Coordinates of C-alpha atoms in Angstrom, one line a residue:
M173 CA -4.9 26.6 30.1
L174 CA -3.5 23.8 31.9
A175 CA -1.5 24.5 34.0
L176 CA 1.0 21.2 34.8
S177 CA 4.3 21.0 36.5
V178 CA 7.0 19.3 34.4
G179 CA 9.0 16.5 35.1
R180 CA 12.5 14.7 34.3
D181 CA 11.0 13.9 31.4
G182 CA 8.1 17.3 30.8
N183 CA 5.5 14.6 30.9
D184 CA 4.5 14.2 35.0
V185 CA 1.1 13.9 34.0
R186 CA -0.4 13.9 38.4
P187 CA -2.3 17.5 37.0
L188 CA -3.6 16.6 34.6
V189 CA -5.0 13.9 35.9
A190 CA -6.9 15.3 39.0
L191 CA -8.2 17.7 35.5
V192 CA -10.3 14.4 33.6
G193 CA -11.5 13.2 37.2
A194 CA -12.8 16.2 38.1
V195 CA -14.6 17.3 34.4
L196 CA -15.5 12.8 34.2
V197 CA -17.5 13.9 36.8
G198 CA -19.1 18.1 36.0
L199 CA -19.6 16.2 33.0
A200 CA -21.1 13.4 34.5
V201 CA -23.3 15.4 36.8
A202 CA -24.3 17.8 33.6
F203 CA -25.5 15.5 31.1
G204 CA -25.6 12.5 32.4
G205 CA -27.3 9.8 29.7
L206 CA -25.3 8.9 26.9
V207 CA -24.6 12.5 26.1
G208 CA -22.2 12.6 29.4
V209 CA -20.3 9.2 28.2
G210 CA -20.1 10.9 25.3
L211 CA -18.1 13.8 26.2
A212 CA -16.3 12.0 29.2
I213 CA -14.7 10.2 26.1
V214 CA -13.9 13.4 23.4
C215 CA -12.2 14.9 27.6
L216 CA -10.3 11.5 28.2
V217 CA -8.6 10.8 24.9
V218 CA -7.8 14.5 23.9
V219 CA -5.9 14.7 27.3
A220 CA -3.8 11.4 26.2
V221 CA -3.2 12.4 23.7
A222 CA -1.2 15.6 25.0
V223 CA 0.0 13.6 27.7
E224 CA 1.6 11.5 24.5
P225 CA 1.0 12.5 20.6
T226 CA 2.5 8.8 19.4
W227 CA -0.8 7.5 21.5
G228 CA -2.9 9.4 19.2
I229 CA -1.0 9.1 15.4
A230 CA -1.6 5.3 16.4
A231 CA -5.1 6.1 16.3
V232 CA -6.0 7.9 13.7
L233 CA -3.3 5.3 11.9
L234 CA -5.4 2.3 13.4
A235 CA -9.1 4.2 12.7
T236 CA -8.9 6.0 8.9
P237 CA -8.5 2.2 7.1
L238 CA -10.3 0.1 10.0
A239 CA -13.9 2.8 9.3
A240 CA -13.4 4.5 7.0
G241 CA -16.0 2.4 5.8
F242 CA -18.1 3.8 8.0
E243 CA -21.0 6.4 6.1
R244 CA -20.6 9.9 7.0
G245 CA -22.9 11.3 9.4
A246 CA -22.6 7.6 11.8
V247 CA -21.4 8.4 14.0
V248 CA -21.5 12.6 13.8
P249 CA -23.1 14.5 11.9
L250 CA -22.1 15.0 8.5
L251 CA -18.5 13.1 10.0
R252 CA -17.0 9.4 9.2
P253 CA -15.8 7.7 12.5
H254 CA -12.5 8.2 11.4
E255 CA -12.3 12.5 10.9
V256 CA -14.3 12.4 13.6
V257 CA -10.7 10.5 15.9
L258 CA -8.3 12.7 13.4
G259 CA -10.3 15.8 15.6
L260 CA -10.2 13.9 18.8
V261 CA -6.0 13.6 17.6
I262 CA -5.3 17.7 16.4
A263 CA -7.2 19.1 19.5
G264 CA -5.1 17.3 22.0
V265 CA -2.0 17.6 19.9
G266 CA -2.9 21.2 20.3
V267 CA -3.7 20.8 24.3
R268 CA 0.3 19.9 24.4
V269 CA 1.7 22.4 22.0
L270 CA 0.4 25.5 24.5
R271 CA 0.6 23.6 27.3
D272 CA 4.4 23.3 26.7
Y273 CA 4.3 26.5 25.6
Q274 CA 3.0 27.6 28.7
Y275 CA 6.5 26.3 30.5
G276 CA 8.3 28.2 27.8
R277 CA 8.8 25.1 24.8
P278 CA 7.7 26.7 22.0
L279 CA 7.1 24.5 19.6
E280 CA 10.1 23.6 17.3
F281 CA 9.3 23.7 13.4
D282 CA 11.1 23.9 10.6
W283 CA 8.8 25.1 7.5
Q284 CA 10.3 22.4 4.6
P285 CA 9.6 23.9 1.2
L286 CA 7.3 20.8 1.2
D287 CA 5.1 22.5 4.3
R288 CA 4.4 25.6 2.0
A289 CA 3.3 23.5 -1.0
F290 CA 1.0 21.4 0.9
L291 CA -0.4 25.4 3.1
I292 CA -0.8 26.8 -0.9
L293 CA -2.9 23.5 -1.7
A294 CA -4.9 23.1 1.2
L295 CA -5.6 27.0 0.8
A296 CA -5.9 26.8 -2.6
G297 CA -8.3 24.7 -2.6
S298 CA -10.8 25.6 0.0
I299 CA -10.7 30.0 0.5
I300 CA -10.1 30.5 -2.7
P301 CA -12.8 28.4 -4.9
L302 CA -15.0 29.1 -1.7
L303 CA -14.5 33.5 -2.6
L304 CA -14.5 32.6 -6.5
A305 CA -17.9 31.0 -6.4
Y306 CA -19.7 33.7 -4.1
G307 CA -18.3 36.3 -6.0
R308 CA -19.4 35.2 -9.7
G309 CA -22.9 35.4 -7.8
R310 CA -22.1 31.0 -7.2
T311 CA -24.7 28.9 -4.4
V312 CA -22.2 27.0 -2.0
D313 CA -24.1 23.9 -1.0
A314 CA -23.7 21.4 2.0
D315 CA -21.7 19.8 -0.9
G316 CA -19.2 21.8 -1.9
L317 CA -18.0 22.3 1.8
A318 CA -18.1 19.1 1.7
Q319 CA -14.9 19.6 -1.6
L320 CA -14.3 22.3 0.4
V321 CA -12.4 20.3 3.9
I322 CA -11.4 17.9 2.1
L323 CA -7.4 18.8 1.4
P324 CA -7.1 21.6 4.2
K325 CA -8.2 18.0 6.5
Y326 CA -5.5 16.4 4.7
F327 CA -3.1 19.1 5.7
A328 CA -3.9 19.2 8.8
L329 CA -3.2 15.2 9.2
F330 CA 0.0 16.9 7.5
I331 CA 0.9 18.8 10.0
V332 CA 0.4 17.0 13.6
V333 CA 2.2 13.5 11.7
R334 CA 5.2 16.4 10.8
I335 CA 4.9 17.8 14.2
V336 CA 4.7 14.4 16.8
I337 CA 6.9 12.5 14.3
R338 CA 10.2 12.7 14.5
R339 CA 12.8 9.7 15.6
K340 CA 13.9 7.0 14.2
D341 CA 11.7 4.5 16.6
D342 CA 8.6 6.4 15.8
V343 CA 9.5 6.0 12.0
R344 CA 9.6 2.5 12.2
R345 CA 6.7 1.9 15.1
A346 CA 4.8 3.9 12.7
L347 CA 4.8 1.6 10.3
L348 CA 4.9 -2.0 11.5
L349 CA 1.7 -0.3 13.2
T350 CA 1.0 0.6 9.5
V351 CA 1.5 -2.7 7.9
V352 CA 0.1 -4.2 9.8
V353 CA -3.6 -2.8 9.6
G354 CA -2.5 -3.3 5.8
F355 CA -1.6 -6.8 6.4
G356 CA -5.0 -8.0 8.0
L357 CA -7.2 -5.6 5.9
A358 CA -5.1 -7.1 2.2
I359 CA -6.8 -10.1 3.9
L360 CA -10.3 -9.7 4.0
G361 CA -10.1 -7.7 0.2
V362 CA -8.8 -11.5 -1.3
V363 CA -11.6 -13.2 1.5
Q364 CA -14.0 -10.9 -0.3
A365 CA -13.2 -11.1 -3.9
L366 CA -13.6 -14.9 -3.1
S367 CA -16.5 -15.2 -0.4
N368 CA -18.1 -11.6 -1.4
E369 CA -21.3 -12.9 -0.1
R370 CA -20.5 -14.0 3.3
V371 CA -18.3 -11.0 4.1
A372 CA -20.1 -8.9 2.4
D373 CA -23.3 -9.7 5.3
V374 CA -21.0 -9.3 8.1
L375 CA -19.6 -6.0 6.7
V376 CA -23.7 -4.4 7.0
G377 CA -24.1 -5.8 9.9
L378 CA -21.0 -4.7 11.6
G379 CA -22.8 -1.2 10.5
Y380 CA -20.6 -1.0 7.8
Q381 CA -21.9 1.4 4.1
E382 CA -23.6 -0.8 1.8
T383 CA -22.2 0.3 -1.3
D384 CA -21.9 -1.2 -5.3
Y385 CA -18.1 -2.0 -4.9
L386 CA -18.6 -3.7 -2.5
L387 CA -22.3 -5.5 -2.9
A388 CA -20.7 -6.4 -6.6
G389 CA -18.1 -8.4 -5.5
R390 CA -15.2 -6.5 -5.4
G391 CA -12.5 -6.3 -2.7
T392 CA -12.8 -2.8 -0.4
A393 CA -12.1 -4.8 2.8
T394 CA -13.3 -2.1 5.2
I395 CA -12.6 0.9 3.2
G396 CA -15.7 0.7 0.5
N397 CA -14.6 1.3 -2.4
A398 CA -12.7 -0.7 -4.5
I399 CA -10.5 2.1 -6.0
A400 CA -8.9 3.4 -2.6
F401 CA -8.2 -0.5 -2.1
G402 CA -6.5 -1.4 -4.7
T403 CA -4.4 2.1 -4.6
L404 CA -4.0 1.4 -0.4
M405 CA -2.2 -1.7 -0.8
A406 CA -0.2 -0.6 -3.5
L407 CA 1.7 2.2 -0.9
H408 CA 1.6 -0.9 1.2
L409 CA 3.9 -3.1 -1.1
A410 CA 6.1 0.0 -1.8
V411 CA 7.0 0.1 2.0
A412 CA 6.7 -3.6 2.8
L413 CA 9.3 -4.3 -1.1
A414 CA 11.3 -1.2 0.0
L415 CA 11.6 -2.1 3.5
L416 CA 12.2 -5.7 2.5
F417 CA 14.8 -4.3 -0.2
R418 CA 16.5 -3.0 2.1
H419 CA 17.0 -6.1 4.3
L420 CA 18.3 -8.5 2.2
G421 CA 21.1 -5.9 1.1
Q422 CA 21.8 -5.4 4.8
P423 CA 20.4 -7.2 7.2
F424 CA 18.0 -5.7 10.3
A425 CA 20.1 -9.0 12.4
D426 CA 22.0 -12.6 11.4
G427 CA 20.5 -15.7 12.2
R428 CA 17.3 -16.3 12.8
R429 CA 16.1 -13.2 13.4
R430 CA 16.9 -13.0 9.2
K431 CA 15.2 -15.8 8.8
L432 CA 12.1 -14.1 9.8
W433 CA 12.6 -10.8 8.0
T434 CA 12.8 -12.0 5.4
A435 CA 9.7 -14.2 5.2
G436 CA 7.6 -12.0 6.9
L437 CA 8.1 -9.0 4.8
T438 CA 8.1 -11.7 1.6
L439 CA 5.1 -12.8 3.0
V440 CA 3.4 -9.0 3.3
S441 CA 4.0 -7.9 0.1
G442 CA 2.6 -11.0 -2.0
A443 CA -0.4 -9.9 0.5
F444 CA -0.5 -6.6 -0.5
F445 CA 0.3 -7.7 -4.5
V446 CA -3.2 -10.1 -5.1
G447 CA -4.8 -7.7 -3.0
A448 CA -4.2 -4.7 -5.6
I449 CA -5.6 -7.2 -8.1
A450 CA -8.8 -8.3 -5.9
S451 CA -9.6 -5.1 -5.7
G452 CA -11.1 -5.9 -9.3
Q453 CA -9.9 -1.9 -10.6
F454 CA -7.6 -1.6 -12.7
S455 CA -6.0 1.3 -11.4
G456 CA -5.5 -0.6 -8.1
V457 CA -3.5 -3.4 -10.3
V458 CA -1.6 -0.1 -11.8
A459 CA -1.0 1.7 -8.9
A460 CA 1.1 -1.7 -7.8
I461 CA 3.4 -2.2 -11.2
I462 CA 4.0 1.1 -10.9
A463 CA 5.5 0.2 -7.4
I464 CA 7.1 -2.4 -8.0
V465 CA 9.4 -0.7 -10.6
A466 CA 9.9 2.3 -8.7
V467 CA 11.1 0.4 -5.7
S468 CA 13.0 -1.5 -7.5
L469 CA 14.8 1.4 -9.5
L470 CA 15.2 2.9 -6.3
A471 CA 16.9 0.2 -4.4
R472 CA 18.9 0.1 -6.9
R473 CA 17.5 -4.2 -7.9
A474 CA 15.8 -3.7 -11.3
R475 CA 16.7 -7.9 -12.2
Y476 CA 14.5 -8.7 -9.2
L477 CA 12.1 -7.4 -11.8
L478 CA 12.0 -10.3 -13.6
A479 CA 11.0 -12.3 -11.4
F480 CA 7.3 -10.0 -11.8
P481 CA 4.8 -11.7 -14.5
A482 CA 6.0 -15.0 -11.9
V483 CA 4.3 -13.0 -9.4
A484 CA 1.6 -11.8 -11.2
L485 CA 0.7 -14.6 -12.4
L486 CA 0.2 -15.7 -8.8
G487 CA -1.5 -13.6 -7.8
L488 CA -4.7 -13.3 -10.9
V489 CA -4.9 -17.4 -9.7
A490 CA -5.2 -16.6 -6.5
V491 CA -8.5 -14.2 -7.3
W492 CA -9.1 -15.5 -10.6
P493 CA -12.5 -14.9 -10.2
Q494 CA -12.2 -11.7 -9.9
V495 CA -9.6 -10.9 -12.6
S496 CA -12.4 -12.7 -15.1
A497 CA -15.1 -11.2 -14.0
R498 CA -13.5 -7.5 -15.1
L499 CA -12.6 -9.1 -18.2
E500 CA -15.4 -10.6 -19.1
E501 CA -16.6 -6.9 -19.3
F502 CA -14.4 -6.1 -22.3
G503 CA -16.8 -8.5 -24.8
G504 CA -19.1 -5.0 -25.2
P505 CA -19.7 -3.9 -28.5
S506 CA -17.0 -1.3 -28.2
G507 CA -14.5 -3.3 -26.2
L508 CA -14.6 -1.3 -23.7
P509 CA -16.7 -2.5 -19.9
P510 CA -19.3 -0.6 -19.3
S511 CA -18.1 1.5 -16.4
W512 CA -15.3 2.9 -18.8
E513 CA -18.2 3.5 -21.3
S514 CA -20.9 5.4 -19.3
R515 CA -18.0 7.2 -17.1
V516 CA -16.4 9.1 -21.1
D517 CA -20.5 9.3 -21.7
N518 CA -20.5 11.6 -18.2
L519 CA -17.1 13.7 -18.8
R520 CA -18.7 15.5 -22.4
R521 CA -22.4 15.6 -21.1
F522 CA -22.1 16.9 -18.2
F523 CA -18.8 18.3 -17.2
L524 CA -16.9 18.8 -20.4
P525 CA -20.1 22.0 -21.4
E526 CA -19.9 23.5 -18.7
L527 CA -16.2 23.5 -18.2
G528 CA -16.2 25.4 -20.8
T529 CA -17.6 27.7 -21.1
D530 CA -18.2 31.3 -19.6
W531 CA -14.4 31.2 -18.4
N532 CA -15.5 28.1 -16.2
W533 CA -12.2 26.6 -16.3
A534 CA -9.7 29.0 -15.6
F535 CA -12.2 30.9 -12.1
G536 CA -14.1 26.9 -11.3
V537 CA -17.2 26.0 -12.1
R538 CA -18.2 26.1 -8.3
P539 CA -17.8 23.2 -5.1
N540 CA -20.2 21.1 -5.9
V541 CA -18.8 18.8 -8.6
T542 CA -22.2 16.8 -8.9
A543 CA -23.6 17.4 -12.6
S544 CA -27.5 18.0 -12.9
F545 CA -29.4 15.5 -12.3
D546 CA -29.8 13.1 -14.6
Q547 CA -32.3 11.1 -15.9
R548 CA -31.8 8.2 -17.7
L549 CA -29.3 7.2 -15.5
G550 CA -32.1 7.9 -12.5
G551 CA -29.1 9.6 -10.1
E552 CA -26.7 12.1 -10.1
V553 CA -23.5 12.1 -12.6
F554 CA -19.9 12.3 -10.3
L555 CA -16.9 13.8 -11.5
E556 CA -14.6 10.8 -12.0
S557 CA -11.5 12.9 -13.4
G558 CA -8.3 14.2 -10.5
Y559 CA -7.1 16.8 -13.3
L560 CA -10.7 18.1 -14.6
W561 CA -12.0 18.0 -10.7
L562 CA -8.7 20.8 -9.8
L563 CA -10.3 22.6 -13.2
W564 CA -13.8 22.7 -11.5
V565 CA -13.6 23.1 -8.2
G566 CA -10.6 25.9 -8.2
G567 CA -10.0 27.0 -11.6
V568 CA -6.6 27.4 -12.6
V569 CA -5.5 28.7 -8.4
L570 CA -5.8 25.3 -7.6
F571 CA -4.7 23.0 -10.7
G572 CA -0.9 25.0 -10.2
A573 CA -1.0 24.6 -7.0
A574 CA -1.8 20.9 -6.8
I575 CA 1.2 20.5 -10.0
A576 CA 3.8 22.3 -7.8
F577 CA 2.6 19.8 -5.2
L578 CA 3.5 16.7 -6.5
V579 CA 6.8 18.9 -8.6
V580 CA 7.7 19.9 -4.3
A581 CA 6.7 16.9 -3.1
A582 CA 8.9 14.6 -5.0
R583 CA 11.9 16.0 -4.9
S584 CA 11.2 15.8 -1.0
T585 CA 11.0 12.3 -1.1
L586 CA 13.8 11.9 -3.9
E587 CA 16.0 13.0 -2.2
R588 CA 15.0 10.8 1.1
T589 CA 15.0 7.3 -0.4
Q590 CA 19.4 7.3 0.3
L591 CA 18.8 8.1 4.3
A592 CA 20.4 5.6 7.0
D593 CA 17.4 4.7 8.5
P594 CA 16.0 1.8 6.3
W595 CA 12.3 2.8 8.2
T596 CA 12.6 6.2 7.3
E597 CA 13.4 5.7 3.5
A598 CA 10.9 2.9 3.7
A599 CA 8.6 6.3 4.0
A600 CA 9.8 8.1 1.1
V601 CA 9.8 5.3 -0.6
G602 CA 6.0 5.1 -1.0
A603 CA 4.8 8.3 -0.3
F604 CA 7.4 8.9 -4.4
S605 CA 5.8 6.0 -6.0
A606 CA 2.4 6.9 -4.6
L607 CA 3.6 10.3 -6.4
I608 CA 4.2 8.5 -9.6
Y609 CA 0.6 6.5 -9.0
I610 CA -1.2 9.2 -8.7
S611 CA 0.0 12.0 -11.0
F612 CA -1.1 9.2 -14.0
L613 CA -4.3 8.2 -13.1
M614 CA -6.1 11.5 -11.6
L615 CA -6.5 11.7 -15.4
I616 CA -9.3 8.9 -15.2
D617 CA -9.9 9.2 -10.8
Q618 CA -9.3 11.4 -8.3
H619 CA -6.5 9.4 -6.2
L620 CA -5.5 13.3 -4.9
T621 CA -7.7 13.3 -2.8
L622 CA -10.0 8.8 -2.1
R623 CA -10.6 8.8 1.8
A624 CA -7.5 5.9 3.5
S625 CA -5.4 6.1 0.1
T626 CA -4.3 9.8 0.6
D627 CA -4.3 9.4 4.5
L628 CA -2.2 6.6 4.1
F629 CA 0.3 8.6 1.3
V630 CA 0.3 11.7 4.0
T631 CA 0.9 10.3 6.5
L632 CA 3.9 8.8 4.7
L633 CA 4.9 12.0 2.9
A634 CA 5.3 12.8 7.4
L635 CA 7.0 10.5 8.2
S636 CA 9.6 11.0 5.5
S637 CA 10.6 14.0 6.2
A638 CA 10.7 12.8 10.0
G639 CA 14.2 13.8 11.3
A640 CA 14.4 16.9 9.7
I641 CA 13.2 19.4 12.8
R642 CA 14.5 18.2 16.6
P643 CA 12.3 15.5 18.2
W644 CA 10.5 17.2 20.8
R645 CA 11.6 15.5 24.1
A646 CA 14.8 16.3 23.0
S647 CA 13.2 20.0 22.9
M648 CA 12.0 19.8 25.8
R649 CA 15.2 19.0 27.7
A650 CA 17.5 21.6 25.6
A651 CA 14.2 23.9 27.1
D652 CA 14.4 22.2 30.5
A653 CA 18.7 23.0 30.8
D654 CA 19.1 26.2 29.6
A655 CA 16.1 26.8 32.0

């Protein structure tokens, strides 16, 4: 336990700095070289987050979209770089909670229905499938274990954001950071759709994973997955539009600042919509359309939907090479793109027969979501339907937990879309629109577990709950006063 003295604001960090120095010297002497430096950096990050937890959330919001495209295990075995950052932030917040508890300031956390629903979903997607697999004599390999940690990881992200971000100012800073980073990704994705070879060479040269999406010329930016990039842009679009509509109805400021807000939010909203189109994925475009309709209805500005056809036309023209390439795929004998045909064929040949036998639909097949090696296709076949993924991994238990989570989350966020604070409201609107497109697009993809996109969705869920518990600093001052 760290024995730290507490100043007026509960944040006297001098003993902590001394401890960091001692640890760094010890690591350098004990290990030296890259190992010592790496351990020293880890210790420094954990302590920095313990001193100011909001720094940790900012680090996660930066690292997730910018590092999600690196190959798993490129830096640390079994993990992507942004997952390493999340782990360090969780450790730092844990140290802070323990330190506060030591000084008589236990963490105040009021469990909401959404928190419980998310916890049940995490357990239904990890512990229960593991028990079912071992109980039925099914082997769980490394790929299966990787599937079992997905939902608990997102629950951990949700809880750590809920714990740290409690004030309106913190919500505002977090949303501004995500919008700025997202705007940069949107520009990169559009440039990539127009001139993919140069962008792809740069990304691959920086160490990003050389995925099929990247090589196909579809907008991926630093995500590495065009589907995740498209839905990420739709999420950003919902947040930006919610802020824009709220600003138009009740300006953040008068005069020149009002014009700057209007121009800035309009610009980023357009960039996010074009970015969704640049992904070259129909799911991204569908998610963007759902976001536009949901935000317009929630803001009671349905008349703005009349401008959508013109904006959509401009977006199509802006990235026409990408759009025309996808439309050409409908020229085959069946009238469907080859990727859609192979997806349906894979479900019929490899997954549905196994799912329908031996009560597998009720108790799950196995955590690993790849089917037997297919000689015709020349590689592994992946399960690409979100609802079937739930049944395949955890049977009716995971399926029911996911449906309950979606319903509870929709009710929770819908209640918070009419808040006085525009930033918390924007987070709730973004999360609510995501719940709608996730529920719809889970028919064809695992949109509940897409990297980077789901990370932002979970973060918005947590940000929309800000204010449900007393701010951390306020809790600390109240405890000091009681003492």
